[in-house]
mmCIF file of C-alpha atoms and ligand atoms in Angstrom:
data_model
loop_
_atom_site.group_PDB
_atom_site.id
_atom_site.type_symbol
_atom_site.label_atom_id
_atom_site.label_comp_id
_atom_site.label_asym_id
_atom_site.label_seq_id
_atom_site.Cartn_x
_atom_site.Cartn_y
_atom_site.Cartn_z
ATOM 1 C CA MET A 1 -2.871 -35.777 -1.843
ATOM 2 C CA ASP A 2 -0.587 -34.853 -4.717
ATOM 3 C CA LEU A 3 -0.384 -31.131 -3.947
ATOM 4 C CA VAL A 4 1.674 -30.216 -7.011
ATOM 5 C CA ASN A 5 -1.317 -31.115 -9.198
ATOM 6 C CA HIS A 6 -3.606 -28.833 -7.194
ATOM 7 C CA LEU A 7 -1.689 -25.601 -7.827
ATOM 8 C CA GLU A 8 -3.480 -24.659 -11.071
ATOM 9 C CA GLY A 9 -5.235 -21.298 -10.722
ATOM 10 C CA ARG A 10 -3.787 -20.620 -7.285
ATOM 11 C CA LEU A 11 -1.606 -17.690 -6.296
ATOM 12 C CA LEU A 12 1.779 -19.051 -5.208
ATOM 13 C CA PHE A 13 2.985 -17.324 -2.037
ATOM 14 C CA ALA A 14 6.517 -18.085 -0.729
ATOM 15 C CA VAL A 15 7.092 -18.125 3.039
ATOM 16 C CA PRO A 16 10.379 -18.822 4.910
ATOM 17 C CA LYS A 17 10.474 -22.529 5.790
ATOM 18 C CA LYS A 18 12.712 -22.059 8.880
ATOM 19 C CA GLY A 19 14.896 -19.548 10.677
ATOM 20 C CA ARG A 20 14.461 -16.081 12.115
ATOM 21 C CA LEU A 21 11.511 -14.971 9.968
ATOM 22 C CA LEU A 22 9.334 -18.101 10.137
ATOM 23 C CA GLN A 23 7.274 -17.459 13.303
ATOM 24 C CA SER A 24 6.544 -13.784 12.613
ATOM 25 C CA ALA A 25 5.564 -14.647 9.025
ATOM 26 C CA LEU A 26 3.155 -17.339 10.301
ATOM 27 C CA ASN A 27 1.661 -14.858 12.810
ATOM 28 C CA LEU A 28 1.076 -12.424 9.963
ATOM 29 C CA LEU A 29 -0.711 -15.082 7.876
ATOM 30 C CA GLU A 30 -2.895 -15.967 10.860
ATOM 31 C CA GLY A 31 -3.736 -12.271 11.428
ATOM 32 C CA ALA A 32 -4.687 -11.982 7.744
ATOM 33 C CA ASP A 33 -6.956 -15.074 8.092
ATOM 34 C CA ILE A 34 -5.004 -17.116 5.551
ATOM 35 C CA GLN A 35 -5.944 -20.616 6.746
ATOM 36 C CA PHE A 36 -3.876 -23.674 5.921
ATOM 37 C CA ARG A 37 -2.581 -26.928 7.349
ATOM 38 C CA ARG A 38 1.014 -27.836 6.560
ATOM 39 C CA GLU A 39 1.547 -31.571 6.380
ATOM 40 C CA ASN A 40 4.675 -32.833 8.075
ATOM 41 C CA ARG A 41 7.748 -32.382 5.817
ATOM 42 C CA LEU A 42 5.696 -30.923 2.955
ATOM 43 C CA ASP A 43 6.829 -27.581 1.554
ATOM 44 C CA ILE A 44 3.506 -26.822 -0.130
ATOM 45 C CA ALA A 45 0.275 -26.052 1.735
ATOM 46 C CA LEU A 46 -3.039 -25.251 0.083
ATOM 47 C CA VAL A 47 -4.925 -22.346 1.671
ATOM 48 C CA LYS A 48 -8.447 -23.445 2.623
ATOM 49 C CA ASN A 49 -10.286 -20.128 2.307
ATOM 50 C CA HIS A 50 -8.520 -18.504 -0.688
ATOM 51 C CA PRO A 51 -7.133 -19.610 -4.077
ATOM 52 C CA ILE A 52 -3.594 -19.510 -2.671
ATOM 53 C CA ALA A 53 -0.849 -22.124 -2.185
ATOM 54 C CA LEU A 54 1.914 -21.412 0.318
ATOM 55 C CA ILE A 55 5.375 -22.559 -0.749
ATOM 56 C CA PHE A 56 7.829 -22.948 2.152
ATOM 57 C CA LEU A 57 11.343 -22.079 0.958
ATOM 58 C CA PRO A 58 14.677 -20.979 2.493
ATOM 59 C CA ALA A 59 14.470 -17.178 2.975
ATOM 60 C CA ALA A 60 17.557 -16.661 0.793
ATOM 61 C CA ASP A 61 15.938 -18.472 -2.181
ATOM 62 C CA ILE A 62 12.617 -16.609 -2.122
ATOM 63 C CA PRO A 63 13.819 -13.602 -4.229
ATOM 64 C CA THR A 64 14.941 -16.021 -6.969
ATOM 65 C CA PHE A 65 11.516 -17.697 -7.168
ATOM 66 C CA VAL A 66 9.669 -14.351 -7.028
ATOM 67 C CA GLY A 67 12.154 -12.511 -9.287
ATOM 68 C CA GLU A 68 11.817 -15.163 -11.979
ATOM 69 C CA GLY A 69 8.026 -15.001 -11.679
ATOM 70 C CA ARG A 70 7.697 -18.671 -10.605
ATOM 71 C CA VAL A 71 5.967 -17.489 -7.432
ATOM 72 C CA SER A 72 3.901 -14.275 -7.330
ATOM 73 C CA LEU A 73 4.307 -13.199 -3.685
ATOM 74 C CA GLY A 74 6.897 -13.739 -0.979
ATOM 75 C CA ILE A 75 7.948 -12.859 2.549
ATOM 76 C CA THR A 76 11.697 -12.596 3.096
ATOM 77 C CA GLY A 77 14.469 -10.265 4.313
ATOM 78 C CA ARG A 78 15.360 -7.148 2.317
ATOM 79 C CA ASP A 79 18.988 -8.349 2.552
ATOM 80 C CA THR A 80 18.175 -11.472 0.533
ATOM 81 C CA VAL A 81 16.406 -9.367 -2.125
ATOM 82 C CA ALA A 82 19.451 -7.059 -2.356
ATOM 83 C CA GLU A 83 21.769 -10.081 -2.664
ATOM 84 C CA HIS A 84 19.629 -11.574 -5.442
ATOM 85 C CA GLU A 85 19.555 -8.267 -7.318
ATOM 86 C CA ALA A 86 23.330 -7.819 -6.980
ATOM 87 C CA GLY A 87 23.666 -11.333 -8.461
ATOM 88 C CA VAL A 88 21.440 -10.448 -11.415
ATOM 89 C CA VAL A 89 23.427 -7.249 -12.064
ATOM 90 C CA ALA A 90 26.721 -9.187 -11.922
ATOM 91 C CA LEU A 91 25.410 -11.830 -14.338
ATOM 92 C CA ARG A 92 24.175 -9.222 -16.825
ATOM 93 C CA LYS A 93 27.517 -7.437 -16.654
ATOM 94 C CA GLU A 94 29.363 -10.701 -17.254
ATOM 95 C CA GLN A 95 27.106 -11.571 -20.194
ATOM 96 C CA ALA A 96 27.488 -8.110 -21.695
ATOM 97 C CA GLU A 97 31.274 -8.262 -21.365
ATOM 98 C CA SER A 98 31.472 -11.699 -22.976
ATOM 99 C CA GLY A 99 29.072 -10.551 -25.722
ATOM 100 C CA LYS A 100 26.726 -13.455 -24.909
ATOM 101 C CA SER A 101 23.542 -11.362 -24.700
ATOM 102 C CA THR A 102 22.383 -7.799 -24.356
ATOM 103 C CA PRO A 103 21.543 -6.809 -20.797
ATOM 104 C CA GLN A 104 17.790 -6.395 -20.366
ATOM 105 C CA GLU A 105 17.106 -4.020 -17.517
ATOM 106 C CA ASP A 106 13.385 -4.742 -17.333
ATOM 107 C CA GLU A 107 13.263 -8.549 -17.410
ATOM 108 C CA GLY A 108 12.081 -10.135 -14.150
ATOM 109 C CA GLY A 109 12.844 -8.856 -10.673
ATOM 110 C CA CYS A 110 11.140 -8.352 -7.317
ATOM 111 C CA VAL A 111 8.998 -5.393 -6.295
ATOM 112 C CA GLU A 112 8.823 -4.528 -2.585
ATOM 113 C CA ILE A 113 5.186 -4.066 -1.556
ATOM 114 C CA MET A 114 5.707 -3.218 2.109
ATOM 115 C CA ASP A 115 7.976 -3.331 5.111
ATOM 116 C CA LEU A 116 6.651 -5.915 7.566
ATOM 117 C CA GLY A 117 8.288 -4.406 10.646
ATOM 118 C CA PHE A 118 10.057 -7.536 11.969
ATOM 119 C CA GLY A 119 13.377 -9.320 11.290
ATOM 120 C CA SER A 120 15.360 -6.132 11.611
ATOM 121 C CA CYS A 121 19.142 -6.590 11.233
ATOM 122 C CA LYS A 122 22.140 -5.061 9.446
ATOM 123 C CA LEU A 123 24.561 -6.603 6.986
ATOM 124 C CA GLN A 124 27.879 -5.304 8.263
ATOM 125 C CA VAL A 125 31.561 -5.409 7.413
ATOM 126 C CA GLN A 126 33.319 -6.809 10.489
ATOM 127 C CA VAL A 127 36.978 -7.153 11.454
ATOM 128 C CA PRO A 128 38.811 -8.566 14.510
ATOM 129 C CA GLU A 129 38.423 -6.144 17.419
ATOM 130 C CA LYS A 130 42.119 -6.183 18.207
ATOM 131 C CA GLY A 131 43.456 -6.416 14.694
ATOM 132 C CA GLN A 132 45.292 -4.290 12.135
ATOM 133 C CA TYR A 133 42.185 -3.283 10.148
ATOM 134 C CA SER A 134 40.119 -0.279 11.181
ATOM 135 C CA LYS A 135 38.415 0.975 8.008
ATOM 136 C CA PRO A 136 36.854 -0.778 4.986
ATOM 137 C CA SER A 137 39.637 0.238 2.571
ATOM 138 C CA ASP A 138 42.156 -1.615 4.800
ATOM 139 C CA LEU A 139 40.485 -4.817 3.553
ATOM 140 C CA ILE A 140 41.128 -4.191 -0.150
ATOM 141 C CA GLY A 141 43.079 -7.140 -1.538
ATOM 142 C CA LYS A 142 42.317 -9.252 1.553
ATOM 143 C CA ASN A 143 40.116 -12.333 2.088
ATOM 144 C CA ILE A 144 36.463 -11.684 2.993
ATOM 145 C CA GLY A 145 34.162 -14.448 4.288
ATOM 146 C CA THR A 146 30.426 -14.054 3.632
ATOM 147 C CA SER A 147 27.136 -15.704 2.688
ATOM 148 C CA PHE A 148 26.319 -12.527 0.709
ATOM 149 C CA ALA A 149 28.919 -12.963 -2.032
ATOM 150 C CA HIS A 150 27.316 -10.662 -4.620
ATOM 151 C CA LEU A 151 26.709 -7.786 -2.211
ATOM 152 C CA ALA A 152 30.244 -8.155 -0.810
ATOM 153 C CA GLU A 153 31.689 -8.189 -4.315
ATOM 154 C CA GLU A 154 29.680 -5.102 -5.295
ATOM 155 C CA TYR A 155 30.739 -3.343 -2.069
ATOM 156 C CA PHE A 156 34.471 -4.022 -2.499
ATOM 157 C CA ALA A 157 34.386 -3.300 -6.246
ATOM 158 C CA LYS A 158 33.057 0.191 -5.398
ATOM 159 C CA LEU A 159 35.735 0.654 -2.714
ATOM 160 C CA GLU A 160 38.432 -0.374 -5.170
ATOM 161 C CA VAL A 161 37.153 2.058 -7.824
ATOM 162 C CA GLU A 162 37.268 4.860 -5.230
ATOM 163 C CA GLU A 163 40.801 3.911 -4.231
ATOM 164 C CA ASP A 164 41.905 3.711 -7.876
ATOM 165 C CA ALA A 165 40.433 7.151 -8.535
ATOM 166 C CA ALA A 166 42.313 8.573 -5.562
ATOM 167 C CA ASN A 167 45.587 6.976 -6.720
ATOM 168 C CA GLY A 168 45.078 7.749 -10.412
ATOM 169 C CA THR A 169 45.288 4.009 -11.215
ATOM 170 C CA LYS A 170 42.836 1.667 -12.958
ATOM 171 C CA SER A 171 42.503 -2.064 -12.337
ATOM 172 C CA LYS A 172 40.054 -4.317 -14.148
ATOM 173 C CA LYS A 173 39.862 -7.311 -11.840
ATOM 174 C CA LEU A 174 38.630 -7.339 -8.228
ATOM 175 C CA LYS A 175 41.638 -7.442 -5.926
ATOM 176 C CA THR A 176 39.664 -8.428 -2.839
ATOM 177 C CA LYS A 177 38.952 -12.171 -2.566
ATOM 178 C CA ILE A 178 35.348 -13.003 -1.657
ATOM 179 C CA ILE A 179 35.049 -16.412 0.028
ATOM 180 C CA GLU A 180 31.469 -17.695 -0.008
ATOM 181 C CA LEU A 181 30.424 -19.448 3.220
ATOM 182 C CA SER A 182 26.984 -20.867 3.994
ATOM 183 C CA GLY A 183 26.850 -20.191 7.763
ATOM 184 C CA SER A 184 28.783 -19.570 10.982
ATOM 185 C CA VAL A 185 30.612 -16.858 9.053
ATOM 186 C CA GLU A 186 31.921 -15.264 12.288
ATOM 187 C CA ALA A 187 34.297 -18.224 12.762
ATOM 188 C CA ALA A 188 36.147 -17.405 9.527
ATOM 189 C CA CYS A 189 38.429 -14.705 11.007
ATOM 190 C CA ALA A 190 39.340 -16.684 14.130
ATOM 191 C CA LEU A 191 40.199 -19.720 12.010
ATOM 192 C CA GLY A 192 42.325 -17.751 9.565
ATOM 193 C CA VAL A 193 40.023 -18.327 6.580
ATOM 194 C CA ALA A 194 39.277 -14.608 6.244
ATOM 195 C CA ASP A 195 40.691 -11.218 7.259
ATOM 196 C CA GLY A 196 37.235 -9.704 7.551
ATOM 197 C CA ILE A 197 33.623 -10.787 7.090
ATOM 198 C CA VAL A 198 30.339 -9.393 5.777
ATOM 199 C CA ASP A 199 27.525 -10.824 7.895
ATOM 200 C CA LEU A 200 24.249 -10.022 9.636
ATOM 201 C CA VAL A 201 24.125 -8.336 13.008
ATOM 202 C CA GLU A 202 21.082 -7.824 15.186
ATOM 203 C CA SER A 203 21.894 -7.712 18.914
ATOM 204 C CA GLY A 204 25.641 -7.851 18.140
ATOM 205 C CA GLU A 205 26.109 -10.784 20.546
ATOM 206 C CA THR A 206 27.423 -13.239 17.941
ATOM 207 C CA MET A 207 29.842 -10.616 16.604
ATOM 208 C CA LYS A 208 31.080 -9.745 20.097
ATOM 209 C CA ALA A 209 31.469 -13.384 21.102
ATOM 210 C CA ALA A 210 33.648 -13.916 18.019
ATOM 211 C CA GLY A 211 35.849 -10.918 18.966
ATOM 212 C CA LEU A 212 34.731 -8.846 15.978
ATOM 213 C CA LYS A 213 33.665 -5.208 15.532
ATOM 214 C CA PRO A 214 31.634 -3.522 12.776
ATOM 215 C CA ILE A 215 33.330 -0.978 10.506
ATOM 216 C CA ASP A 216 30.569 -0.355 7.947
ATOM 217 C CA THR A 217 26.973 -1.246 7.064
ATOM 218 C CA VAL A 218 26.238 -2.663 3.606
ATOM 219 C CA VAL A 219 22.435 -3.054 3.917
ATOM 220 C CA SER A 220 19.879 -2.338 6.678
ATOM 221 C CA SER A 221 17.228 -5.008 6.528
ATOM 222 C CA THR A 222 13.753 -5.917 7.766
ATOM 223 C CA ALA A 223 11.315 -8.515 6.521
ATOM 224 C CA VAL A 224 9.420 -7.366 3.433
ATOM 225 C CA LEU A 225 6.450 -8.499 1.352
ATOM 226 C CA ILE A 226 7.575 -8.770 -2.268
ATOM 227 C CA LYS A 227 5.814 -9.547 -5.539
ATOM 228 C CA SER A 228 7.093 -10.500 -8.945
ATOM 229 C CA LYS A 229 7.109 -7.801 -11.630
ATOM 230 C CA ASN A 230 4.219 -9.307 -13.569
ATOM 231 C CA PRO A 231 2.314 -11.470 -11.074
ATOM 232 C CA THR A 232 -0.542 -13.745 -12.041
ATOM 233 C CA ASN A 233 -3.748 -13.613 -9.924
ATOM 234 C CA LEU A 234 -3.390 -9.851 -9.448
ATOM 235 C CA GLU A 235 -6.699 -9.623 -7.543
ATOM 236 C CA THR A 236 -5.520 -12.136 -4.936
ATOM 237 C CA VAL A 237 -2.136 -10.361 -4.685
ATOM 238 C CA ASP A 238 -3.968 -7.089 -3.887
ATOM 239 C CA LEU A 239 -6.278 -8.836 -1.389
ATOM 240 C CA VAL A 240 -3.373 -10.438 0.511
ATOM 241 C CA ALA A 241 -1.410 -7.154 0.470
ATOM 242 C CA ALA A 242 -4.409 -5.188 1.830
ATOM 243 C CA ARG A 243 -4.997 -7.745 4.596
ATOM 244 C CA ILE A 244 -1.340 -7.842 5.636
ATOM 245 C CA LYS A 245 -1.251 -4.019 5.588
ATOM 246 C CA GLY A 246 -4.233 -4.056 7.967
ATOM 247 C CA VAL A 247 -2.504 -6.454 10.356
ATOM 248 C CA ILE A 248 0.728 -4.393 10.316
ATOM 249 C CA ALA A 249 -1.158 -1.134 10.923
ATOM 250 C CA ALA A 250 -3.049 -2.788 13.802
ATOM 251 C CA GLN A 251 0.219 -4.031 15.337
ATOM 252 C CA LYS A 252 1.610 -0.485 15.265
ATOM 253 C CA HIS A 253 -1.416 1.112 16.940
ATOM 254 C CA VAL A 254 -3.557 0.830 20.056
ATOM 255 C CA LEU A 255 -7.017 2.184 20.779
ATOM 256 C CA CYS A 256 -6.965 4.817 23.513
ATOM 257 C CA GLN A 257 -10.239 5.575 25.331
ATOM 258 C CA TYR A 258 -10.780 8.174 28.041
ATOM 259 C CA ASN A 259 -13.285 10.520 29.643
ATOM 260 C CA VAL A 260 -12.682 14.248 29.695
ATOM 261 C CA GLU A 261 -14.617 17.402 30.550
ATOM 262 C CA ARG A 262 -16.104 19.019 27.453
ATOM 263 C CA THR A 263 -14.215 22.263 28.248
ATOM 264 C CA LYS A 264 -10.907 20.332 27.949
ATOM 265 C CA LEU A 265 -11.887 18.334 24.863
ATOM 266 C CA ALA A 266 -9.946 20.496 22.396
ATOM 267 C CA ALA A 267 -6.713 20.162 24.411
ATOM 268 C CA ALA A 268 -7.184 16.394 24.792
ATOM 269 C CA THR A 269 -7.986 15.678 21.135
ATOM 270 C CA LYS A 270 -4.926 17.685 20.129
ATOM 271 C CA ILE A 271 -2.939 14.949 21.920
ATOM 272 C CA THR A 272 -5.006 12.133 20.346
ATOM 273 C CA PRO A 273 -6.077 13.407 16.917
ATOM 274 C CA GLY A 274 -6.691 9.805 15.699
ATOM 275 C CA LYS A 275 -6.364 8.466 12.156
ATOM 276 C CA ARG A 276 -9.077 10.629 10.584
ATOM 277 C CA ALA A 277 -10.588 12.208 13.723
ATOM 278 C CA PRO A 278 -11.302 11.006 17.272
ATOM 279 C CA THR A 279 -14.736 9.518 18.118
ATOM 280 C CA VAL A 280 -16.468 11.654 20.749
ATOM 281 C CA ASN A 281 -19.607 10.452 22.600
ATOM 282 C CA ALA A 282 -21.617 12.177 25.331
ATOM 283 C CA LEU A 283 -21.506 10.445 28.711
ATOM 284 C CA GLU A 284 -24.968 9.254 29.785
ATOM 285 C CA GLY A 285 -26.469 11.582 32.423
ATOM 286 C CA ASP A 286 -23.474 13.928 32.491
ATOM 287 C CA GLY A 287 -23.520 16.706 29.914
ATOM 288 C CA ALA A 288 -20.237 18.166 31.149
ATOM 289 C CA TRP A 289 -18.156 15.082 30.287
ATOM 290 C CA VAL A 290 -17.497 13.203 27.031
ATOM 291 C CA ALA A 291 -15.926 9.839 26.185
ATOM 292 C CA VAL A 292 -13.208 9.895 23.505
ATOM 293 C CA SER A 293 -11.680 6.989 21.577
ATOM 294 C CA SER A 294 -8.795 7.341 19.193
ATOM 295 C CA MET A 295 -6.064 5.276 17.494
ATOM 296 C CA VAL A 296 -2.575 6.055 18.838
ATOM 297 C CA GLU A 297 0.847 4.811 17.737
ATOM 298 C CA LYS A 298 1.879 2.051 20.166
ATOM 299 C CA LYS A 299 5.370 3.473 20.703
ATOM 300 C CA LYS A 300 3.904 6.870 21.743
ATOM 301 C CA ILE A 301 1.184 5.612 24.097
ATOM 302 C CA ALA A 302 3.065 6.147 27.398
ATOM 303 C CA THR A 303 3.771 9.818 26.572
ATOM 304 C CA VAL A 304 0.204 10.289 25.295
ATOM 305 C CA MET A 305 -1.198 8.926 28.598
ATOM 306 C CA ASP A 306 1.047 11.321 30.582
ATOM 307 C CA GLU A 307 -0.115 14.276 28.493
ATOM 308 C CA LEU A 308 -3.808 13.274 28.689
ATOM 309 C CA THR A 309 -3.568 13.058 32.491
ATOM 310 C CA GLU A 310 -1.990 16.529 32.549
ATOM 311 C CA VAL A 311 -4.952 18.072 30.661
ATOM 312 C CA GLY A 312 -7.411 16.373 33.035
ATOM 313 C CA ALA A 313 -8.477 13.196 31.177
ATOM 314 C CA GLN A 314 -9.649 10.337 33.429
ATOM 315 C CA ASP A 315 -10.444 6.579 33.158
ATOM 316 C CA ILE A 316 -7.840 6.181 30.388
ATOM 317 C CA LEU A 317 -7.970 2.708 28.785
ATOM 318 C CA VAL A 318 -5.563 1.285 26.191
ATOM 319 C CA LEU A 319 -6.825 -1.593 24.040
ATOM 320 C CA GLU A 320 -5.014 -3.825 21.526
ATOM 321 C CA ILE A 321 -6.320 -3.692 17.935
ATOM 322 C CA ALA A 322 -6.604 -7.070 16.195
ATOM 323 C CA ASN A 323 -6.954 -5.690 12.664
ATOM 324 C CA THR A 324 -7.747 -2.492 10.787
ATOM 325 C CA ARG A 325 -8.395 -1.254 7.256
HETATM 326 N N1 ATP B 401 20.010 -12.240 14.003
HETATM 327 C C1 ATP B 401 19.017 -11.884 13.227
HETATM 328 N N2 ATP B 401 18.072 -11.091 13.687
HETATM 329 C C2 ATP B 401 17.036 -10.725 12.914
HETATM 330 N N3 ATP B 401 16.867 -11.107 11.646
HETATM 331 C C3 ATP B 401 17.785 -11.898 11.155
HETATM 332 C C4 ATP B 401 18.898 -12.338 11.917
HETATM 333 N N4 ATP B 401 19.617 -13.141 11.178
HETATM 334 C C5 ATP B 401 18.976 -13.204 10.006
HETATM 335 N N5 ATP B 401 17.883 -12.446 9.970
HETATM 336 C C6 ATP B 401 16.918 -12.248 8.860
HETATM 337 O O1 ATP B 401 16.330 -13.514 8.601
HETATM 338 C C7 ATP B 401 16.643 -13.923 7.273
HETATM 339 C C8 ATP B 401 16.842 -15.417 7.273
HETATM 340 O O2 ATP B 401 17.975 -15.713 8.062
HETATM 341 P P1 ATP B 401 18.099 -17.102 8.819
HETATM 342 O O3 ATP B 401 19.498 -17.187 9.373
HETATM 343 O O4 ATP B 401 16.969 -17.279 9.733
HETATM 344 O O5 ATP B 401 17.910 -18.043 7.566
HETATM 345 P P2 ATP B 401 17.920 -19.555 7.391
HETATM 346 O O6 ATP B 401 17.011 -19.834 6.243
HETATM 347 O O7 ATP B 401 17.672 -20.262 8.681
HETATM 348 O O8 ATP B 401 19.405 -19.720 6.869
HETATM 349 P P3 ATP B 401 20.683 -20.345 7.507
HETATM 350 O O9 ATP B 401 20.451 -21.808 7.462
HETATM 351 O O10 ATP B 401 21.765 -19.828 6.619
HETATM 352 O O11 ATP B 401 20.791 -19.761 8.927
HETATM 353 C C9 ATP B 401 17.878 -13.128 6.898
HETATM 354 O O12 ATP B 401 18.006 -12.999 5.510
HETATM 355 C C10 ATP B 401 17.630 -11.809 7.586
HETATM 356 O O13 ATP B 401 16.762 -11.002 6.826
HETATM 357 O O1 PRP B 402 23.627 -10.044 16.274
HETATM 358 P P1 PRP B 402 22.999 -11.326 16.717
HETATM 359 O O2 PRP B 402 21.703 -11.096 17.435
HETATM 360 O O3 PRP B 402 23.930 -12.157 17.513
HETATM 361 O O4 PRP B 402 22.590 -12.151 15.398
HETATM 362 C C1 PRP B 402 23.488 -12.331 14.355
HETATM 363 C C2 PRP B 402 23.587 -13.766 13.954
HETATM 364 O O5 PRP B 402 22.305 -14.232 13.518
HETATM 365 C C3 PRP B 402 22.454 -14.839 12.226
HETATM 366 O O6 PRP B 402 22.868 -16.160 12.299
HETATM 367 P P2 PRP B 402 21.970 -17.392 12.752
HETATM 368 O O7 PRP B 402 21.904 -17.460 14.234
HETATM 369 O O8 PRP B 402 20.646 -17.319 12.053
HETATM 370 O O9 PRP B 402 22.817 -18.625 12.254
HETATM 371 P P3 PRP B 402 23.773 -18.846 11.006
HETATM 372 O O10 PRP B 402 25.134 -18.324 11.413
HETATM 373 O O11 PRP B 402 23.773 -20.312 10.795
HETATM 374 O O12 PRP B 402 23.204 -18.101 9.836
HETATM 375 C C4 PRP B 402 23.608 -14.054 11.602
HETATM 376 O O13 PRP B 402 24.210 -14.764 10.528
HETATM 377 C C5 PRP B 402 24.545 -13.866 12.786
HETATM 378 O O14 PRP B 402 25.419 -14.946 12.935
#
């Protein structure tokens, strides 16, 4: 089937085609009941149960497609959105300086709808652990390797302005040399290509293995759902956003059920107040006891169970929530 000719009227939704965010993004789509079959090697998949087409793109390119309004929705890292925006700002500045066009603040761009809670990492300035550089300003005028050229340029331009202000000097051109690399950035210092790098860190294992240490954070990132400034198919955008929000909320919570004596109900429900209020039901044949069920934040459940036991709750059950609105 010629998929490109079946896109008319569909909401275009960009999803990472590979890499760190792919599996979690697919899990989210499944949780939101967005059904599709991706043909081998095809980067477009039509959604069976909604007027949506998924477009599989490199995570770093998604902000460009969404920002230019070619695609209405996207899942990508906040770092890639920041890099895209820094690129747009740099281009507008360049155009304004060369008198080519007037900068238009409100044309295009991405709007973050929500944090998706996975893909957490930091874009950090890193230098050799046993080297001569210990603070960011030591790298002014040096070579910096990165895949985030616009963010690195913006970062060092700001550092240079601060240094100029402190010295009472003023330089127009960036002294620091930004070397754009497409991957394996950590190798740049060891191989003498760069004095420092700006790259992503999660566990820190790659950085450590390369003999590097962090000296500053440029951006803290997680995966985000983004939309273009003026999306088409607004109703479908809102539907997808509401469904994904439900899945995320469900992932963050569990359902806690327990039995407690009516006299201790107030103390117990203070520990599990729930979203709106806890559900309380009488226990069949035992007027003195009630059954309570309440949503609890997943990360707090162990403490909540300890506290419930302390106030006399019994038969405590914790259940996963598949979805919620
Ligand atoms: N180590 C990591 N841990 C968690 N999230 C990460 C990590 N590295 C990258 N990310 C997130 O995933 C996004 C995509 O990075 P990833 O390296 O998977 O991309 P990719 O499309 O496979 O690109 P490349 O081919 O350059 O590796 C990043 O922009 C960032 O938000
Ligand atoms: O702190 P860590 O948990 O070690 O993760 C950090 C590494 O993960 C990413 O690279 P990736 O493995 O995606 O490969 P890449 O270098 O080709 O981008 C990033 O660019 C770092 O190299």
